[in-house]
């Protein structure tokens, strides 16, 4: 049985003092033995949130990283830096990074490989736009993104990564994929992993759904056979995030 994972993506919210206060306020409510809870926070919040969560089961994650260890990359953060801070998770290839900051299928792969090299768990994001869905291109888009993202990874790596299906048209819009739409996409992702790495690897990989996850729809989404939890955006920076974590 794959353990349910609920990862909150705080995006560009909370200055460090507010981030620490929110983490302190919420940590007892979010701490769980049944669900793996990850808070992916802005770089400047990592230390204060990590310290606030000390002694709990809640993990912290970054929202991006560079694919080089060091060098003339002003403003970037490396996997080596995250590892040295004791940050175990990192989001790779979120649609907002792809659309606004130049992430490509190739750089998503390079970042994922580097994350694994440093012992980090990459949360690799894939998903189609509204236009692509209307053109019935969802499966083709996901296959292409996965082919690039998983290049040079091994079957053993599948137990060390998380894949998040995030339909772009459902991110921050209040429009959520139906349970069946989300399940079909996540089943396709697992099928692609199986074709490439075998059934054992496919059974191990965690696949999350992201896109306007709320306390009202979390239970039904997370109950789907191929959905192992959620990557939660806006709903993760409000107190009701507790209800997403404790969806049962």
mmCIF file of N, CA and C in Angstrom, residues 20-119:
data_model
loop_
_atom_site.group_PDB
_atom_site.id
_atom_site.type_symbol
_atom_site.label_atom_id
_atom_site.label_comp_id
_atom_site.label_asym_id
_atom_site.label_seq_id
_atom_site.Cartn_x
_atom_site.Cartn_y
_atom_site.Cartn_z
ATOM 1 N N UNK A 20 6.665 31.215 9.921
ATOM 2 C CA UNK A 20 6.947 30.521 11.179
ATOM 3 C C UNK A 20 5.703 30.483 12.059
ATOM 4 N N UNK A 21 5.008 31.609 12.144
ATOM 5 C CA UNK A 21 3.812 31.672 12.980
ATOM 6 C C UNK A 21 2.737 30.712 12.482
ATOM 7 N N UNK A 22 2.577 30.645 11.160
ATOM 8 C CA UNK A 22 1.567 29.745 10.592
ATOM 9 C C UNK A 22 1.955 28.295 10.839
ATOM 10 N N UNK A 23 3.235 27.977 10.672
ATOM 11 C CA UNK A 23 3.699 26.604 10.913
ATOM 12 C C UNK A 23 3.486 26.207 12.367
ATOM 13 N N UNK A 24 3.786 27.120 13.299
ATOM 14 C CA UNK A 24 3.573 26.840 14.724
ATOM 15 C C UNK A 24 2.094 26.639 15.010
ATOM 16 N N UNK A 25 1.270 27.501 14.403
ATOM 17 C CA UNK A 25 -0.178 27.420 14.607
ATOM 18 C C UNK A 25 -0.759 26.106 14.101
ATOM 19 N N UNK A 26 -0.199 25.603 13.004
ATOM 20 C CA UNK A 26 -0.812 24.473 12.306
ATOM 21 C C UNK A 26 -0.161 23.135 12.581
ATOM 22 N N UNK A 27 1.036 23.106 13.164
ATOM 23 C CA UNK A 27 1.799 21.861 13.175
ATOM 24 C C UNK A 27 1.083 20.726 13.899
ATOM 25 N N UNK A 28 0.452 21.006 15.019
ATOM 26 C CA UNK A 28 -0.242 19.939 15.739
ATOM 27 C C UNK A 28 -1.474 19.461 14.964
ATOM 28 N N UNK A 29 -2.064 20.354 14.198
ATOM 29 C CA UNK A 29 -3.258 20.014 13.421
ATOM 30 C C UNK A 29 -2.907 19.213 12.165
ATOM 31 N N UNK A 30 -1.695 19.416 11.658
ATOM 32 C CA UNK A 30 -1.286 18.758 10.412
ATOM 33 C C UNK A 30 -0.495 17.483 10.650
ATOM 34 N N UNK A 31 0.084 17.347 11.816
ATOM 35 C CA UNK A 31 0.922 16.182 12.103
ATOM 36 C C UNK A 31 0.082 14.907 12.021
ATOM 37 N N UNK A 32 0.598 13.917 11.307
ATOM 38 C CA UNK A 32 -0.185 12.704 11.079
ATOM 39 C C UNK A 32 0.720 11.500 10.915
ATOM 40 N N UNK A 33 0.255 10.369 11.414
ATOM 41 C CA UNK A 33 0.951 9.108 11.172
ATOM 42 C C UNK A 33 0.426 8.403 9.932
ATOM 43 N N UNK A 34 -0.771 8.777 9.502
ATOM 44 C CA UNK A 34 -1.404 8.124 8.358
ATOM 45 C C UNK A 34 -1.019 8.766 7.035
ATOM 46 N N UNK A 35 -0.800 10.075 7.064
ATOM 47 C CA UNK A 35 -0.555 10.844 5.844
ATOM 48 C C UNK A 35 0.821 11.501 5.927
ATOM 49 N N UNK A 36 1.580 11.407 4.845
ATOM 50 C CA UNK A 36 2.857 12.114 4.761
ATOM 51 C C UNK A 36 2.567 13.555 4.354
ATOM 52 N N UNK A 37 2.848 14.495 5.244
ATOM 53 C CA UNK A 37 2.574 15.908 4.999
ATOM 54 C C UNK A 37 3.874 16.629 4.678
ATOM 55 N N UNK A 38 3.861 17.367 3.571
ATOM 56 C CA UNK A 38 5.032 18.123 3.132
ATOM 57 C C UNK A 38 4.599 19.565 2.906
ATOM 58 N N UNK A 39 5.351 20.513 3.433
ATOM 59 C CA UNK A 39 5.094 21.927 3.184
ATOM 60 C C UNK A 39 6.206 22.475 2.303
ATOM 61 N N UNK A 40 5.858 22.800 1.056
ATOM 62 C CA UNK A 40 6.827 23.343 0.105
ATOM 63 C C UNK A 40 6.713 24.865 0.146
ATOM 64 N N UNK A 41 7.734 25.487 0.691
ATOM 65 C CA UNK A 41 7.652 26.906 1.047
ATOM 66 C C UNK A 41 8.704 27.712 0.284
ATOM 67 N N UNK A 42 8.561 29.040 0.231
ATOM 68 C CA UNK A 42 9.588 29.871 -0.396
ATOM 69 C C UNK A 42 10.955 29.652 0.242
ATOM 70 N N UNK A 43 12.007 29.875 -0.533
ATOM 71 C CA UNK A 43 13.365 29.640 -0.045
ATOM 72 C C UNK A 43 13.624 30.330 1.294
ATOM 73 N N UNK A 44 13.191 31.603 1.410
ATOM 74 C CA UNK A 44 13.532 32.373 2.606
ATOM 75 C C UNK A 44 12.791 31.865 3.835
ATOM 76 N N UNK A 45 11.768 31.023 3.627
ATOM 77 C CA UNK A 45 11.002 30.481 4.746
ATOM 78 C C UNK A 45 11.484 29.114 5.196
ATOM 79 N N UNK A 46 12.377 28.486 4.434
ATOM 80 C CA UNK A 46 12.736 27.098 4.702
ATOM 81 C C UNK A 46 13.275 26.892 6.120
ATOM 82 N N UNK A 47 14.203 27.726 6.535
ATOM 83 C CA UNK A 47 14.828 27.530 7.846
ATOM 84 C C UNK A 47 13.822 27.738 8.971
ATOM 85 N N UNK A 48 13.040 28.813 8.900
ATOM 86 C CA UNK A 48 12.122 29.096 9.998
ATOM 87 C C UNK A 48 11.021 28.048 10.079
ATOM 88 N N UNK A 49 10.526 27.588 8.934
ATOM 89 C CA UNK A 49 9.475 26.564 8.941
ATOM 90 C C UNK A 49 10.046 25.226 9.400
ATOM 91 N N UNK A 50 11.222 24.896 8.923
ATOM 92 C CA UNK A 50 11.858 23.638 9.331
ATOM 93 C C UNK A 50 12.062 23.617 10.845
ATOM 94 N N UNK A 51 12.538 24.715 11.401
ATOM 95 C CA UNK A 51 12.746 24.782 12.850
ATOM 96 C C UNK A 51 11.417 24.672 13.605
ATOM 97 N N UNK A 52 10.377 25.316 13.063
ATOM 98 C CA UNK A 52 9.071 25.301 13.728
ATOM 99 C C UNK A 52 8.473 23.899 13.760
ATOM 100 N N UNK A 53 8.816 23.082 12.762
ATOM 101 C CA UNK A 53 8.237 21.742 12.647
ATOM 102 C C UNK A 53 9.064 20.666 13.333
ATOM 103 N N UNK A 54 10.146 21.069 13.969
ATOM 104 C CA UNK A 54 11.023 20.114 14.654
ATOM 105 C C UNK A 54 10.211 19.263 15.631
ATOM 106 N N UNK A 55 10.433 17.952 15.588
ATOM 107 C CA UNK A 55 9.744 17.054 16.487
ATOM 108 C C UNK A 55 8.414 16.534 15.965
ATOM 109 N N UNK A 56 8.033 16.945 14.763
ATOM 110 C CA UNK A 56 6.807 16.442 14.145
ATOM 111 C C UNK A 56 7.171 15.532 12.970
ATOM 112 N N UNK A 57 6.151 14.920 12.373
ATOM 113 C CA UNK A 57 6.353 14.106 11.177
ATOM 114 C C UNK A 57 6.274 14.924 9.890
ATOM 115 N N UNK A 58 6.003 16.213 10.011
ATOM 116 C CA UNK A 58 5.819 17.063 8.833
ATOM 117 C C UNK A 58 7.175 17.395 8.218
ATOM 118 N N UNK A 59 7.256 17.263 6.907
ATOM 119 C CA UNK A 59 8.495 17.547 6.180
ATOM 120 C C UNK A 59 8.388 18.892 5.448
ATOM 121 N N UNK A 60 9.547 19.434 5.072
ATOM 122 C CA UNK A 60 9.557 20.666 4.284
ATOM 123 C C UNK A 60 10.130 20.380 2.901
ATOM 124 N N UNK A 61 9.742 21.207 1.946
ATOM 125 C CA UNK A 61 10.250 21.084 0.589
ATOM 126 C C UNK A 61 10.438 22.450 -0.025
ATOM 127 N N UNK A 62 11.309 22.519 -1.018
ATOM 128 C CA UNK A 62 11.500 23.748 -1.792
ATOM 129 C C UNK A 62 10.586 23.709 -3.014
ATOM 130 N N UNK A 63 10.489 24.843 -3.686
ATOM 131 C CA UNK A 63 9.581 24.961 -4.822
ATOM 132 C C UNK A 63 10.286 24.904 -6.169
ATOM 133 N N UNK A 64 11.606 24.847 -6.142
ATOM 134 C CA UNK A 64 12.375 24.809 -7.388
ATOM 135 C C UNK A 64 13.844 24.638 -7.015
ATOM 136 N N UNK A 65 14.658 24.259 -7.986
ATOM 137 C CA UNK A 65 16.104 24.225 -7.807
ATOM 138 C C UNK A 65 16.766 24.271 -9.172
ATOM 139 N N UNK A 66 18.046 24.583 -9.181
ATOM 140 C CA UNK A 66 18.810 24.589 -10.434
ATOM 141 C C UNK A 66 19.417 23.213 -10.659
ATOM 142 N N UNK A 67 19.800 22.948 -11.899
ATOM 143 C CA UNK A 67 20.372 21.642 -12.217
ATOM 144 C C UNK A 67 21.896 21.620 -12.144
ATOM 145 N N UNK A 68 22.515 22.758 -11.747
ATOM 146 C CA UNK A 68 23.951 22.781 -11.510
ATOM 147 C C UNK A 68 24.205 22.904 -10.016
ATOM 148 N N UNK A 69 25.358 22.426 -9.576
ATOM 149 C CA UNK A 69 25.676 22.460 -8.152
ATOM 150 C C UNK A 69 26.147 23.828 -7.689
ATOM 151 N N UNK A 70 26.819 24.550 -8.573
ATOM 152 C CA UNK A 70 27.348 25.875 -8.224
ATOM 153 C C UNK A 70 27.724 26.597 -9.506
ATOM 154 N N UNK A 71 28.044 27.877 -9.377
ATOM 155 C CA UNK A 71 28.469 28.618 -10.556
ATOM 156 C C UNK A 71 27.805 29.975 -10.668
ATOM 157 N N UNK A 72 27.965 30.583 -11.834
ATOM 158 C CA UNK A 72 27.471 31.940 -12.084
ATOM 159 C C UNK A 72 25.999 31.894 -12.485
ATOM 160 N N UNK A 73 25.153 31.580 -11.521
ATOM 161 C CA UNK A 73 23.703 31.468 -11.755
ATOM 162 C C UNK A 73 22.982 32.332 -10.726
ATOM 163 N N UNK A 74 23.158 33.627 -10.872
ATOM 164 C CA UNK A 74 22.645 34.578 -9.892
ATOM 165 C C UNK A 74 21.157 34.364 -9.615
ATOM 166 N N UNK A 75 20.847 34.281 -8.338
ATOM 167 C CA UNK A 75 19.455 34.136 -7.933
ATOM 168 C C UNK A 75 18.965 32.708 -7.841
ATOM 169 N N UNK A 76 19.789 31.738 -8.239
ATOM 170 C CA UNK A 76 19.360 30.339 -8.234
ATOM 171 C C UNK A 76 19.797 29.624 -6.943
ATOM 172 N N UNK A 77 19.161 28.494 -6.691
ATOM 173 C CA UNK A 77 19.448 27.655 -5.532
ATOM 174 C C UNK A 77 19.746 26.246 -6.019
ATOM 175 N N UNK A 78 20.790 25.631 -5.508
ATOM 176 C CA UNK A 78 21.188 24.304 -5.975
ATOM 177 C C UNK A 78 20.653 23.198 -5.080
ATOM 178 N N UNK A 79 20.642 22.005 -5.626
ATOM 179 C CA UNK A 79 20.267 20.837 -4.846
ATOM 180 C C UNK A 79 21.222 20.612 -3.688
ATOM 181 N N UNK A 80 22.499 20.926 -3.899
ATOM 182 C CA UNK A 80 23.486 20.776 -2.833
ATOM 183 C C UNK A 80 23.151 21.687 -1.656
ATOM 184 N N UNK A 81 22.664 22.886 -1.959
ATOM 185 C CA UNK A 81 22.280 23.822 -0.898
ATOM 186 C C UNK A 81 21.085 23.283 -0.110
ATOM 187 N N UNK A 82 20.108 22.753 -0.827
ATOM 188 C CA UNK A 82 18.928 22.199 -0.162
ATOM 189 C C UNK A 82 19.305 21.005 0.710
ATOM 190 N N UNK A 83 20.163 20.149 0.177
ATOM 191 C CA UNK A 83 20.598 18.985 0.944
ATOM 192 C C UNK A 83 21.316 19.413 2.221
ATOM 193 N N UNK A 84 22.176 20.418 2.108
ATOM 194 C CA UNK A 84 22.941 20.872 3.265
ATOM 195 C C UNK A 84 22.021 21.473 4.337
ATOM 196 N N UNK A 85 20.886 22.014 3.908
ATOM 197 C CA UNK A 85 19.907 22.565 4.845
ATOM 198 C C UNK A 85 19.033 21.479 5.459
ATOM 199 N N UNK A 86 19.123 20.262 4.915
ATOM 200 C CA UNK A 86 18.264 19.194 5.414
ATOM 201 C C UNK A 86 16.859 19.264 4.859
ATOM 202 N N UNK A 87 16.734 19.819 3.651
ATOM 203 C CA UNK A 87 15.425 19.902 2.983
ATOM 204 C C UNK A 87 15.282 18.688 2.072
ATOM 205 N N UNK A 88 14.342 17.784 2.334
ATOM 206 C CA UNK A 88 14.303 16.515 1.605
ATOM 207 C C UNK A 88 13.495 16.503 0.316
ATOM 208 N N UNK A 89 12.619 17.498 0.101
ATOM 209 C CA UNK A 89 11.734 17.483 -1.071
ATOM 210 C C UNK A 89 11.900 18.753 -1.888
ATOM 211 N N UNK A 90 11.619 18.649 -3.184
ATOM 212 C CA UNK A 90 11.646 19.835 -4.044
ATOM 213 C C UNK A 90 10.673 19.641 -5.207
ATOM 214 N N UNK A 91 9.865 20.661 -5.460
ATOM 215 C CA UNK A 91 8.963 20.644 -6.621
ATOM 216 C C UNK A 91 9.772 20.941 -7.871
ATOM 217 N N UNK A 92 9.533 20.161 -8.911
ATOM 218 C CA UNK A 92 10.238 20.338 -10.181
ATOM 219 C C UNK A 92 9.203 20.514 -11.309
ATOM 220 N N UNK A 93 9.350 21.582 -12.085
ATOM 221 C CA UNK A 93 8.551 21.729 -13.298
ATOM 222 C C UNK A 93 7.101 22.098 -13.079
ATOM 223 N N UNK A 94 6.808 22.808 -11.996
ATOM 224 C CA UNK A 94 5.432 23.286 -11.805
ATOM 225 C C UNK A 94 5.022 24.118 -13.019
ATOM 226 N N UNK A 95 3.753 24.064 -13.372
ATOM 227 C CA UNK A 95 3.298 24.749 -14.593
ATOM 228 C C UNK A 95 3.598 26.241 -14.555
ATOM 229 N N UNK A 96 3.574 26.832 -13.373
ATOM 230 C CA UNK A 96 3.896 28.256 -13.286
ATOM 231 C C UNK A 96 5.360 28.500 -13.619
ATOM 232 N N UNK A 97 6.236 27.564 -13.267
ATOM 233 C CA UNK A 97 7.644 27.665 -13.655
ATOM 234 C C UNK A 97 7.802 27.454 -15.162
ATOM 235 N N UNK A 98 7.046 26.526 -15.696
ATOM 236 C CA UNK A 98 7.126 26.265 -17.135
ATOM 237 C C UNK A 98 6.607 27.451 -17.941
ATOM 238 N N UNK A 99 5.472 28.014 -17.515
ATOM 239 C CA UNK A 99 4.823 29.062 -18.295
ATOM 240 C C UNK A 99 5.482 30.422 -18.146
ATOM 241 N N UNK A 100 5.995 30.721 -16.935
ATOM 242 C CA UNK A 100 6.445 32.088 -16.660
ATOM 243 C C UNK A 100 7.952 32.239 -16.516
ATOM 244 N N UNK A 101 8.656 31.139 -16.234
ATOM 245 C CA UNK A 101 10.078 31.261 -15.916
ATOM 246 C C UNK A 101 10.979 30.362 -16.753
ATOM 247 N N UNK A 102 10.450 29.833 -17.836
ATOM 248 C CA UNK A 102 11.301 29.180 -18.816
ATOM 249 C C UNK A 102 11.662 27.734 -18.570
ATOM 250 N N UNK A 103 11.039 27.067 -17.594
ATOM 251 C CA UNK A 103 11.305 25.637 -17.423
ATOM 252 C C UNK A 103 10.807 24.877 -18.657
ATOM 253 N N UNK A 104 11.579 23.925 -19.096
ATOM 254 C CA UNK A 104 11.233 23.114 -20.254
ATOM 255 C C UNK A 104 11.258 21.637 -19.873
ATOM 256 N N UNK A 105 10.796 20.784 -20.775
ATOM 257 C CA UNK A 105 10.867 19.348 -20.507
ATOM 258 C C UNK A 105 12.304 18.919 -20.241
ATOM 259 N N UNK A 106 13.245 19.531 -20.960
ATOM 260 C CA UNK A 106 14.661 19.179 -20.796
ATOM 261 C C UNK A 106 15.185 19.601 -19.429
ATOM 262 N N UNK A 107 14.897 20.838 -19.001
ATOM 263 C CA UNK A 107 15.409 21.284 -17.708
ATOM 264 C C UNK A 107 14.710 20.561 -16.558
ATOM 265 N N UNK A 108 13.458 20.175 -16.753
ATOM 266 C CA UNK A 108 12.771 19.386 -15.734
ATOM 267 C C UNK A 108 13.520 18.076 -15.514
ATOM 268 N N UNK A 109 13.960 17.453 -16.592
ATOM 269 C CA UNK A 109 14.719 16.216 -16.477
ATOM 270 C C UNK A 109 16.063 16.449 -15.779
ATOM 271 N N UNK A 110 16.771 17.497 -16.178
ATOM 272 C CA UNK A 110 18.075 17.782 -15.582
ATOM 273 C C UNK A 110 17.941 18.060 -14.084
ATOM 274 N N UNK A 111 16.924 18.810 -13.709
ATOM 275 C CA UNK A 111 16.702 19.115 -12.297
ATOM 276 C C UNK A 111 16.334 17.859 -11.515
ATOM 277 N N UNK A 112 15.520 17.006 -12.116
ATOM 278 C CA UNK A 112 15.106 15.775 -11.435
ATOM 279 C C UNK A 112 16.300 14.864 -11.191
ATOM 280 N N UNK A 113 17.136 14.708 -12.200
ATOM 281 C CA UNK A 113 18.330 13.886 -12.055
ATOM 282 C C UNK A 113 19.250 14.433 -10.965
ATOM 283 N N UNK A 114 19.403 15.750 -10.950
ATOM 284 C CA UNK A 114 20.278 16.361 -9.949
ATOM 285 C C UNK A 114 19.686 16.222 -8.548
ATOM 286 N N UNK A 115 18.369 16.351 -8.440
ATOM 287 C CA UNK A 115 17.728 16.182 -7.129
ATOM 288 C C UNK A 115 17.998 14.790 -6.585
ATOM 289 N N UNK A 116 17.818 13.779 -7.423
ATOM 290 C CA UNK A 116 18.045 12.403 -6.991
ATOM 291 C C UNK A 116 19.513 12.189 -6.634
ATOM 292 N N UNK A 117 20.408 12.782 -7.423
ATOM 293 C CA UNK A 117 21.841 12.669 -7.128
ATOM 294 C C UNK A 117 22.148 13.158 -5.718
ATOM 295 N N UNK A 118 21.431 14.179 -5.272
ATOM 296 C CA UNK A 118 21.686 14.747 -3.948
ATOM 297 C C UNK A 118 20.796 14.147 -2.866
ATOM 298 N N UNK A 119 20.071 13.082 -3.205
ATOM 299 C CA UNK A 119 19.257 12.414 -2.206
ATOM 300 C C UNK A 119 17.949 13.114 -1.903
#
